[in-house]
Coordinates of C-alpha atoms in Angstrom, one line a residue:
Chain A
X1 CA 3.9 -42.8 104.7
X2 CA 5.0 -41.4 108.0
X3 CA 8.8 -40.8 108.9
X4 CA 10.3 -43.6 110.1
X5 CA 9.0 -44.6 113.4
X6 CA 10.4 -47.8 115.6
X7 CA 6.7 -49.3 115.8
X8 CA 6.4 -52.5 113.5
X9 CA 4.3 -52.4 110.5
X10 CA 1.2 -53.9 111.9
X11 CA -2.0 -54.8 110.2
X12 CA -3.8 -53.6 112.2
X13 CA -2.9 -50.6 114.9
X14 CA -2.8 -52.0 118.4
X15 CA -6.6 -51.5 120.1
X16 CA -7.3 -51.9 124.1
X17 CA -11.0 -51.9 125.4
X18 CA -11.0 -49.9 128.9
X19 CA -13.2 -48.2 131.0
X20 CA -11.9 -45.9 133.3
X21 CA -13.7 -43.0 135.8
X22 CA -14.8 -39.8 133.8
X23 CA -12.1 -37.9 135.6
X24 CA -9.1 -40.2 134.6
X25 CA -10.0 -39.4 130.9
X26 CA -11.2 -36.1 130.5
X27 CA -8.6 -33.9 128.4
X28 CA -7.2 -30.5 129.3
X29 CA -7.1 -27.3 127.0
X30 CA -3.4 -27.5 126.9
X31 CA -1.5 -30.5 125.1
X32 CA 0.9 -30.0 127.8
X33 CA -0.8 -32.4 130.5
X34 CA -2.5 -35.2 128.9
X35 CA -3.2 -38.0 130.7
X36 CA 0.1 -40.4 131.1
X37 CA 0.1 -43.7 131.5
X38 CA 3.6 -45.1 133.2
X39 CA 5.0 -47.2 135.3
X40 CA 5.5 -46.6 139.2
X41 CA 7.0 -49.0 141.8
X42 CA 4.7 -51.6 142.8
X43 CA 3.9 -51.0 146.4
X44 CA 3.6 -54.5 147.5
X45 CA 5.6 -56.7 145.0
X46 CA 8.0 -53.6 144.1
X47 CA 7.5 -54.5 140.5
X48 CA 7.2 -52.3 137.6
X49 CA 3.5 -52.0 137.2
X50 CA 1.3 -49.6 134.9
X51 CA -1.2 -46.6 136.8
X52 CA -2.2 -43.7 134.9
X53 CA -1.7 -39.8 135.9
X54 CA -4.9 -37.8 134.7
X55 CA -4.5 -34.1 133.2
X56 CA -2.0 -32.3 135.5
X57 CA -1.8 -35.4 137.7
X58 CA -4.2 -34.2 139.7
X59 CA -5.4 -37.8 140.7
X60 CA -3.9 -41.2 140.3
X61 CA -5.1 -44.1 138.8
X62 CA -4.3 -48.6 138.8
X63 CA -4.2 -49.9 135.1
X64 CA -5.6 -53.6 135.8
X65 CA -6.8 -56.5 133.4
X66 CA -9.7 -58.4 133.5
X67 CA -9.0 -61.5 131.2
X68 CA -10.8 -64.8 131.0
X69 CA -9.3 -67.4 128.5
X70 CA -11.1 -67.3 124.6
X71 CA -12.8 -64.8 124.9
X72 CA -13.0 -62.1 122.0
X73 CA -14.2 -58.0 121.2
X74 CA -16.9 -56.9 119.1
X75 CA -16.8 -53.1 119.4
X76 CA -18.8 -51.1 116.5
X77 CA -18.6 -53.3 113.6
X78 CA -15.2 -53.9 114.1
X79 CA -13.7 -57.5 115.6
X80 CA -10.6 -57.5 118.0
X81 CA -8.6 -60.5 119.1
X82 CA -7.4 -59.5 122.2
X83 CA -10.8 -59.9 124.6
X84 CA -8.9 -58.9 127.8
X85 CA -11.3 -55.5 129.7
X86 CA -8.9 -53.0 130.9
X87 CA -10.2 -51.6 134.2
X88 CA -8.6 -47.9 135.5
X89 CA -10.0 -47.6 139.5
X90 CA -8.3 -44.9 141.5
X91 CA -5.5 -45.3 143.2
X92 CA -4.6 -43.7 146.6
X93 CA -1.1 -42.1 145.8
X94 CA -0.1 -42.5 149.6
X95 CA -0.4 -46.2 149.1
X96 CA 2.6 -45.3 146.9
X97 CA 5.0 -42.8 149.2
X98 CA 4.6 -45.6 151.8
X99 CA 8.1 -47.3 150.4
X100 CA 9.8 -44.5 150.4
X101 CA 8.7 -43.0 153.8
X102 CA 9.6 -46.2 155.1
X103 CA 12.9 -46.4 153.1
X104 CA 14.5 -42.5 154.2
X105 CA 13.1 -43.0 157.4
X106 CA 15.6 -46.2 157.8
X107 CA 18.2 -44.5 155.5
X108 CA 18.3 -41.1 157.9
X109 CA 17.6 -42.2 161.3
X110 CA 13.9 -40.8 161.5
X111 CA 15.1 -37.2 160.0
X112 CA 12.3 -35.1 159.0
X113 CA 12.6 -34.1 155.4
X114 CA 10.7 -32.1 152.3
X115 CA 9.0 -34.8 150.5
X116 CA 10.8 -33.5 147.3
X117 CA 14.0 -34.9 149.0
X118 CA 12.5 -38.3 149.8
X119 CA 10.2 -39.1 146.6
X120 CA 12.8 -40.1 143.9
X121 CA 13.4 -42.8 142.5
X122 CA 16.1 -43.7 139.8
X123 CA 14.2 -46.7 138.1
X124 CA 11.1 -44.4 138.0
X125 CA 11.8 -41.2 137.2
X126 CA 7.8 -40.2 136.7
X127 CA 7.1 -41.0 140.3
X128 CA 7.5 -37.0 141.9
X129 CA 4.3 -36.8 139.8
X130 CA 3.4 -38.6 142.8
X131 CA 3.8 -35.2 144.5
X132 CA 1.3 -33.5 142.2
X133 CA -1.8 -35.6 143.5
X134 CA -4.3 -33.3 145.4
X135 CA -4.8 -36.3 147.9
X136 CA -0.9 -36.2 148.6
X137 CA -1.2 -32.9 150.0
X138 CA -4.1 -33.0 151.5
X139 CA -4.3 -36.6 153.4
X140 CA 0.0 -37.1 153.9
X141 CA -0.5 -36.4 157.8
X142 CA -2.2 -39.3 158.1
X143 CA 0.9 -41.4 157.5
X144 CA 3.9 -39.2 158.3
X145 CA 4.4 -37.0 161.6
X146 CA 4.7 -33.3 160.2
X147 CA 6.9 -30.2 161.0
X148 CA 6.2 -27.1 159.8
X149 CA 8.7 -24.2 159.4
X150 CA 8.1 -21.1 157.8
X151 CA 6.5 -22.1 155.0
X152 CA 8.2 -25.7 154.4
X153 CA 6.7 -28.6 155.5
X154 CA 9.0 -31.5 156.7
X155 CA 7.7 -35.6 156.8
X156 CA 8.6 -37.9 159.1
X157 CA 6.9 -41.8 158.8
X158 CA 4.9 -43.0 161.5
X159 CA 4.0 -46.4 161.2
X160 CA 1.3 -45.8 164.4
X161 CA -0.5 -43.1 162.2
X162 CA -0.1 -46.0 159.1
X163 CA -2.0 -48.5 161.2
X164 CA -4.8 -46.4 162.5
X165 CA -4.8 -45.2 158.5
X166 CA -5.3 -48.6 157.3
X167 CA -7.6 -49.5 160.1
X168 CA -10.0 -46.9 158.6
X169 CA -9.4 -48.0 155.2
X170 CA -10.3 -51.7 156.4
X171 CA -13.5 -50.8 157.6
X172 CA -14.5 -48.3 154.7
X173 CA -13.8 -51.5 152.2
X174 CA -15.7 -53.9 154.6
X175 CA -18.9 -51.6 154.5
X176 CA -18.7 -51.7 150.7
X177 CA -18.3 -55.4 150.5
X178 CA -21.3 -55.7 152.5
X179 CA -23.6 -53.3 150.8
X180 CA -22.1 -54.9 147.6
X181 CA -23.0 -58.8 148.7
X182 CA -19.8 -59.8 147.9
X183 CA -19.5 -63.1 149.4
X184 CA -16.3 -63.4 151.7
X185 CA -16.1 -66.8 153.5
X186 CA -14.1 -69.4 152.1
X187 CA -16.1 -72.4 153.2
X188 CA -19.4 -70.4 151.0
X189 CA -19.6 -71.7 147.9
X190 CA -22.2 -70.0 146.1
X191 CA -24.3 -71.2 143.6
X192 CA -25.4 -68.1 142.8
X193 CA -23.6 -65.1 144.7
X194 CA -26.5 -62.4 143.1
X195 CA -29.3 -63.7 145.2
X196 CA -29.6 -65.1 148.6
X197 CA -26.3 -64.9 149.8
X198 CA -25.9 -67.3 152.5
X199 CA -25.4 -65.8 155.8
X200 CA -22.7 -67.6 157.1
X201 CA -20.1 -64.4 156.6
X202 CA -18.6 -63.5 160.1
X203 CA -17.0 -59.7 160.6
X204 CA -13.6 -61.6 160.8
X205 CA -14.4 -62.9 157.4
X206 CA -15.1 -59.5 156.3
X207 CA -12.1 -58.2 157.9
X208 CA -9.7 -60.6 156.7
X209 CA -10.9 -60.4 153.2
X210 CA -10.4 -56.4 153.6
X211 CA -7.2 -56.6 154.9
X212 CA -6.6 -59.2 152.0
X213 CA -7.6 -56.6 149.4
X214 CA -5.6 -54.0 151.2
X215 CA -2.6 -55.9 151.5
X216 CA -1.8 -55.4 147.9
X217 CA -1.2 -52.1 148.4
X218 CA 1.2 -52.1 151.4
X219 CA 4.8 -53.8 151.9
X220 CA 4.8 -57.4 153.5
X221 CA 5.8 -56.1 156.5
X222 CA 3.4 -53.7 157.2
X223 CA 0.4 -56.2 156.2
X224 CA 1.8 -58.8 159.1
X225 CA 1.7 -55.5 161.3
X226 CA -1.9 -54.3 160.2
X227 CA -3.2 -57.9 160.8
X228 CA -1.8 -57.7 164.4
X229 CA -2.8 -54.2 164.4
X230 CA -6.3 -55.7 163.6
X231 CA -6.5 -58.3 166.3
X232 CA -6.5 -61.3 163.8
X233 CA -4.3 -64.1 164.7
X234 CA -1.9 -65.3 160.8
X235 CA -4.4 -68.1 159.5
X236 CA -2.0 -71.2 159.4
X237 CA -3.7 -73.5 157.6
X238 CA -3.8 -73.9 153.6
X239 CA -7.8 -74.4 153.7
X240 CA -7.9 -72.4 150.7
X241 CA -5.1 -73.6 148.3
X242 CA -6.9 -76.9 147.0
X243 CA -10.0 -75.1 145.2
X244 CA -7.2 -72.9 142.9
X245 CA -5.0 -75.9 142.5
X246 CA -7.8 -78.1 141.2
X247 CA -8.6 -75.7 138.6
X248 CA -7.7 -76.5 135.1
X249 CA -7.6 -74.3 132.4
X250 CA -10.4 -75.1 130.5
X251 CA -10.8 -73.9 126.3
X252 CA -14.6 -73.1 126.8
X253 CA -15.9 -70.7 128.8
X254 CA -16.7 -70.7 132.3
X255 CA -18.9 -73.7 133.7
X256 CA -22.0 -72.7 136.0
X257 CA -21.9 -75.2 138.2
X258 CA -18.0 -74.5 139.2
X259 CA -17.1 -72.9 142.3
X260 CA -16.6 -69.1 141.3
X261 CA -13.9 -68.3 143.1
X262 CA -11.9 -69.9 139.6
X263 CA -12.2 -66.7 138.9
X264 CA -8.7 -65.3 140.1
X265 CA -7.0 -66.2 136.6
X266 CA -3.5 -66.8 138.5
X267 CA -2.3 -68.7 135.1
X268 CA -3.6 -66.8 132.0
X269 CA -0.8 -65.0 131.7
X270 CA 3.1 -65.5 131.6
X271 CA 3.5 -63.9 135.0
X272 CA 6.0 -64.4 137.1
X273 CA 6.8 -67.8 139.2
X274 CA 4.7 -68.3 141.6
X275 CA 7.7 -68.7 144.2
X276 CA 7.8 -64.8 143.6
X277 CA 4.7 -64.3 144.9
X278 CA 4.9 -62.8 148.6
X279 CA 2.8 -63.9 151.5
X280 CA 1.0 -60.8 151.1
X281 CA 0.2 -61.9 146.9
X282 CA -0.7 -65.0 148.1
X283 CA -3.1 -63.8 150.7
X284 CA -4.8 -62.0 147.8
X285 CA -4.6 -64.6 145.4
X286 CA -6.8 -66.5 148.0
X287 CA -9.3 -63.4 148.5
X288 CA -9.2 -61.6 144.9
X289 CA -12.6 -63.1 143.0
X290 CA -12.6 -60.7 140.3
X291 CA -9.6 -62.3 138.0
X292 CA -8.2 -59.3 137.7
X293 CA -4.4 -58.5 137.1
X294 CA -2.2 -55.4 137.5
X295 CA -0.8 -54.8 134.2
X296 CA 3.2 -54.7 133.9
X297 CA 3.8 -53.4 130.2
X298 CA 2.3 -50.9 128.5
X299 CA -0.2 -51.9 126.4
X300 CA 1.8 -54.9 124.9
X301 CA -0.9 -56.6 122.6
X302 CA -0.4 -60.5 122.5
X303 CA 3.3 -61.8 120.8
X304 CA 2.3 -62.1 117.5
X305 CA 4.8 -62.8 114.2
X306 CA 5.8 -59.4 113.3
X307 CA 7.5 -57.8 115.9
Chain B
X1 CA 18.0 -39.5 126.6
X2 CA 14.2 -38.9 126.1
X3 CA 11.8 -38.5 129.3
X4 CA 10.6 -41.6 131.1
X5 CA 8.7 -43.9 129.7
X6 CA 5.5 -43.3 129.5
X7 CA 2.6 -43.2 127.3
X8 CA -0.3 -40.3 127.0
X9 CA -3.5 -40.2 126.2
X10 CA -5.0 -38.6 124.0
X11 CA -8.6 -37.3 122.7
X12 CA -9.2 -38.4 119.2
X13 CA -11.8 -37.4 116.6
X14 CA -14.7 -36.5 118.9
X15 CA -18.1 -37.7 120.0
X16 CA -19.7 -39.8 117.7
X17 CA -22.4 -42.4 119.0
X18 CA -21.3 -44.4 122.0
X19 CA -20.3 -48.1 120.0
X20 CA -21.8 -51.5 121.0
X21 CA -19.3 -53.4 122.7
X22 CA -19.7 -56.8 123.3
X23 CA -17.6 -59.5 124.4
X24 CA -17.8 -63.4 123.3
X25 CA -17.3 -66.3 125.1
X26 CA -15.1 -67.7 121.8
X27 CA -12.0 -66.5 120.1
X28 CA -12.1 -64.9 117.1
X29 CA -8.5 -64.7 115.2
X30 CA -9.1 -61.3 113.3
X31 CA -8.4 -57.7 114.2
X32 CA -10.2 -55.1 112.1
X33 CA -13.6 -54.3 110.7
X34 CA -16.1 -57.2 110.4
X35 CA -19.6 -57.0 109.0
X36 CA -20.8 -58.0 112.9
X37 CA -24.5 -57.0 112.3
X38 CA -24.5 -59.7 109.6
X39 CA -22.7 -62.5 111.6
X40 CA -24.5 -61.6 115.2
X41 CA -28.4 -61.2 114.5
X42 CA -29.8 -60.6 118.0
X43 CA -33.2 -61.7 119.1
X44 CA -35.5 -61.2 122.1
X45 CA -36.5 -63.8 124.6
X46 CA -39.7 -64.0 125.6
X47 CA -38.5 -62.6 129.1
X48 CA -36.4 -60.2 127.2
X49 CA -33.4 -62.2 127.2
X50 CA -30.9 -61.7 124.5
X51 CA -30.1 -64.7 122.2
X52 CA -27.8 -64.9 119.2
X53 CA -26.1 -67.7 116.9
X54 CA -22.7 -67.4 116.1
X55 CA -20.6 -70.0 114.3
X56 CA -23.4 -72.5 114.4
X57 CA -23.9 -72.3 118.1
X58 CA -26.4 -70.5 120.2
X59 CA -25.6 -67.4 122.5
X60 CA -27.2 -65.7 125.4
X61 CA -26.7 -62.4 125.9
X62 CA -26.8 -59.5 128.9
X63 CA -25.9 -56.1 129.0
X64 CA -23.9 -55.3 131.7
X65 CA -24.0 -51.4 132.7
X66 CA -20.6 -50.2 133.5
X67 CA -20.3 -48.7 137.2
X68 CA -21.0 -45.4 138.1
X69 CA -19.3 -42.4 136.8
X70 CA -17.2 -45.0 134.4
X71 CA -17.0 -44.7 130.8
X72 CA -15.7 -46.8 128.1
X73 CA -13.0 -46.0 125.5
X74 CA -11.9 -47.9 122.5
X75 CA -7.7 -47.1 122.5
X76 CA -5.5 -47.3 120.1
X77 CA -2.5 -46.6 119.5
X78 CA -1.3 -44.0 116.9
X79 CA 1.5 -42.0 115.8
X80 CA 2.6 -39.4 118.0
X81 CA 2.9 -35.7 116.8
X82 CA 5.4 -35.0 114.6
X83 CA 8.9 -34.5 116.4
X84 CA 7.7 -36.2 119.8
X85 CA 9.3 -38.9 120.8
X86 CA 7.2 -40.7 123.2
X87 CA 4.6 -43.5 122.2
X88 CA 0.7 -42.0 122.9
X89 CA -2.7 -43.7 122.3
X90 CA -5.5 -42.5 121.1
X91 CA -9.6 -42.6 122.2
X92 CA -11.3 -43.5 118.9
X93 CA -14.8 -44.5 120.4
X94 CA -16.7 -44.9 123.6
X95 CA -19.3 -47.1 124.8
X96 CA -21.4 -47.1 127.5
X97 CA -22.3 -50.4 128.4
X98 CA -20.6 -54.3 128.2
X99 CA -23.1 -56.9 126.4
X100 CA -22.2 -60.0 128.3
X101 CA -21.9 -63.3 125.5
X102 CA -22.6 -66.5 127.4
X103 CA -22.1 -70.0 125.1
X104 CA -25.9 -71.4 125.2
X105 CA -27.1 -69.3 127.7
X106 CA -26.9 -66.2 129.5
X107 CA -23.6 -66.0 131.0
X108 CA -22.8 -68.2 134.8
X109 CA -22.9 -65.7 137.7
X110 CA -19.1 -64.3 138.0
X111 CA -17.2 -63.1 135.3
X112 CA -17.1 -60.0 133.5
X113 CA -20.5 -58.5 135.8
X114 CA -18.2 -59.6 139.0
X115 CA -15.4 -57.8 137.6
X116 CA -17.2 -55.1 137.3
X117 CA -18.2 -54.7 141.2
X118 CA -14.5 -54.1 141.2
X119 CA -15.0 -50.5 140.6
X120 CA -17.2 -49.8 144.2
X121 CA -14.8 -51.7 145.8
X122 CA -12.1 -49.8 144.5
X123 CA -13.2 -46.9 145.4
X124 CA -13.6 -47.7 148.9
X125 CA -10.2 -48.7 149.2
X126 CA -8.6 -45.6 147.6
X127 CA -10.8 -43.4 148.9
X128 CA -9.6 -40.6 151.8
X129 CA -10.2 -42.0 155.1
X130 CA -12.4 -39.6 157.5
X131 CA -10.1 -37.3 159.4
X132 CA -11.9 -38.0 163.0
X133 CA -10.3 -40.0 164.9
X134 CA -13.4 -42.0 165.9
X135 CA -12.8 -44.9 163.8
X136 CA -16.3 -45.6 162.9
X137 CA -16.7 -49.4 162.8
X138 CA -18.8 -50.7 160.0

């Protein structure tokens, strides 16, 4: 028997199905710098949410869920309950700096500063790991204005440089949404999105489902900018609301001839209301097709008896 | 008080065969080793199709390649080493491929092979944006 330790006495040792890019997983010499799961600030809900450092936090990763209802694991000859897919995708760390750019450049007047100064955070103390991230160094210019003395360099936000940033990454997710056939429009309902996609997806359907996508990376705020930024006028209506209300959760799995877009799993979950949700969240909700979730504890396995 | 949360990974006994992972479109209320060559007995279609049987009903199977450059990794969680406080998890198998489970037929258009275009997408998000200031439309 081991010493004492504060995890329960299960029957069976808690197991999670992921796949993740090679470089998230691979494993240094040293024991020092393992890969590290932990929680960061939530860039557009500001919630705790999981993303995973790889060896040396050299790169950043999102920790998200892909979970249909009743739905179960054979892996090896071995059964597990729990059929939720965990999905690791990189993350751009800037996506995270953004609040805190934003937040010392209303705290000090637009002071330029060491980005050592700026990037703490007392409810996440991981998150100058942030720092680490060979992308941070290399791509920060493209979201801060930059002063360089002696051998120091000092950050100031720019929200212009953030718009023409996000522009860019608009367009680079609209190319691969095309060469991927995802379907965008909302008033396509496809019976079968793999072959003949209809052809009824405008650019502004592409760039509103980009911008969509993007926006849960980015604070409210800045999403209302980028969509200005963008040229699209706010879409008033609701158009989209009655397809995800209308969906029940059913026990069996997913029906062929229902429209596939059920497949945002808003309710699987015990999430938070959805009064939380921002407009940005919503947006999303309305755009997201894949069902899949950010993840806000670590690897909690379903509430079971023991605990 | 100890460092922040957080929870490593790390590598476990070493390669062995990539596993068969498959997912079903039921619930099965059991975690731990199951004789699932005996209870899943796959067959070929005649256009290759997978079928199975399981529970009395019938099953229809695709394999699902995961995207490119992704691997998969069966976690779980184990003790840490002695004296270290945080929680860690472990990588005690791979696999290198998702076989798709579909009650009475291959599995509707969506789902898990939609979730898995998540990855290109993904990566076109997160990736660096080209330095020119040309901002080459799509």
């Amino acid at each position: 028997m081991h010493g004492a330790k504060q995890r329960p006495a299960a029957a069976h040792p808690g197991q999670w199905v992921l796949i993740a890019p090679e470089a998230a997983t691979d494993f240094p010499e040293s024991p020092d710098s393992e890969p590290l799961f932990t929680k960061l600030r939530n860039p557009s809900t500001g919630e705790a949410t999981l993303y995973l450092f790889n060896s040396g936090a050299q790169q950043l990763f999102e920790v998200k869920a892909f979970h249909e209802e009743n739905r179960s694991w054979f892996i090896g000859q071995t059964v597990q309950q729990d059929g939720r897919l965990l999905f690791v995708t990189p993350m751009d760390p800037l996506f995270l700096l953004l609040y805190y750019l934003i937040k010392a450049d209303k705290e000090q007047q637009g002071k330029f500063q060491p980005l050592d100064q700026v990037v703490l955070d007392s409810d996440y103390p991981n998150c100058p790991l942030l720092l680490k991230c060979a992308d941070v160094k290399q791509y920060i210019h493209h979201i801060t204005e930059v002063k360089e003395i002696g051998s120091q360099k000092f950050h100031k936000y720019s929200q212009e440089k953030t718009l023409k940033w996000l522009k860019k990454k608009v367009n680079q997710t609209v190319k691969a949404l095309k060469s991927n056939n995802i379907t965008v429009g909302e008033r396509v309902y496809a019976a079968t999105f793999i072959s003949s996609k209809q052809i009824t997806d405008t650019e502004e359907d592409y760039v509103r489902y980009a911008h969509g996508l993007i926006s849960e990376y980015i604070p409210e705020d800045l999403s209302k900018e980028l969509l200005k930024y963008l040229g699209l006028p706010e879409l008033k209506s609701p158009a989209a609301e009655p397809p995800l209300k209308k969906r029940k959760l059913s026990d069996g799995p997913v029906e062929a001839e229902e429209d596939y877009t059920k497949f945002n799993s808003s309710n699987l979950k015990t999430k938070k209301a959805n009064s939380k949700m921002s407009a940005a969240q919503k947006a999303l909700a309305k755009v997201d097709k894949t069902g899949m979730k950010s993840i806000s504890a670590f690897f909690s396995s379903k509430p079971k008896a023991s605990k | 008080m100890a460092a922040a949360e957080a929870v490593r990974l790390r590598p476990g006994p070493g390669a062995a065969a990539p596993l068969q992972a498959q997912l079903l479109p039921c619930r099965v209320q059991h975690d731990g080793p199951a004789p699932v060559a005996a209870f899943l007995r796959v067959q070929l279609g005649p256009g290759g199709e997978l079928w199975a049987s399981f529970r009395g009903r019938r099953m229809g199977g695709r394999d699902l390649p995961l995207p490119h450059g992704y691997r998969g990794v069966l976690l779980q969680e184990g003790d840490p080493p002695h004296g270290d406080e945080g929680r860690c998890v472990t990588v005690t198998g791979t696999f290198d491929a998702i076989r798709d489970w579909g009650a009475d037929g291959v599995p509707p258009p969506g789902g898990v092979a939609l979730a898995l275009q998540w990855g290109d997408i993904a990566q076109a998000i997160h990736a660096p944006v080209p330095e020119s200031d040309k901002e080459a439309e799509p």
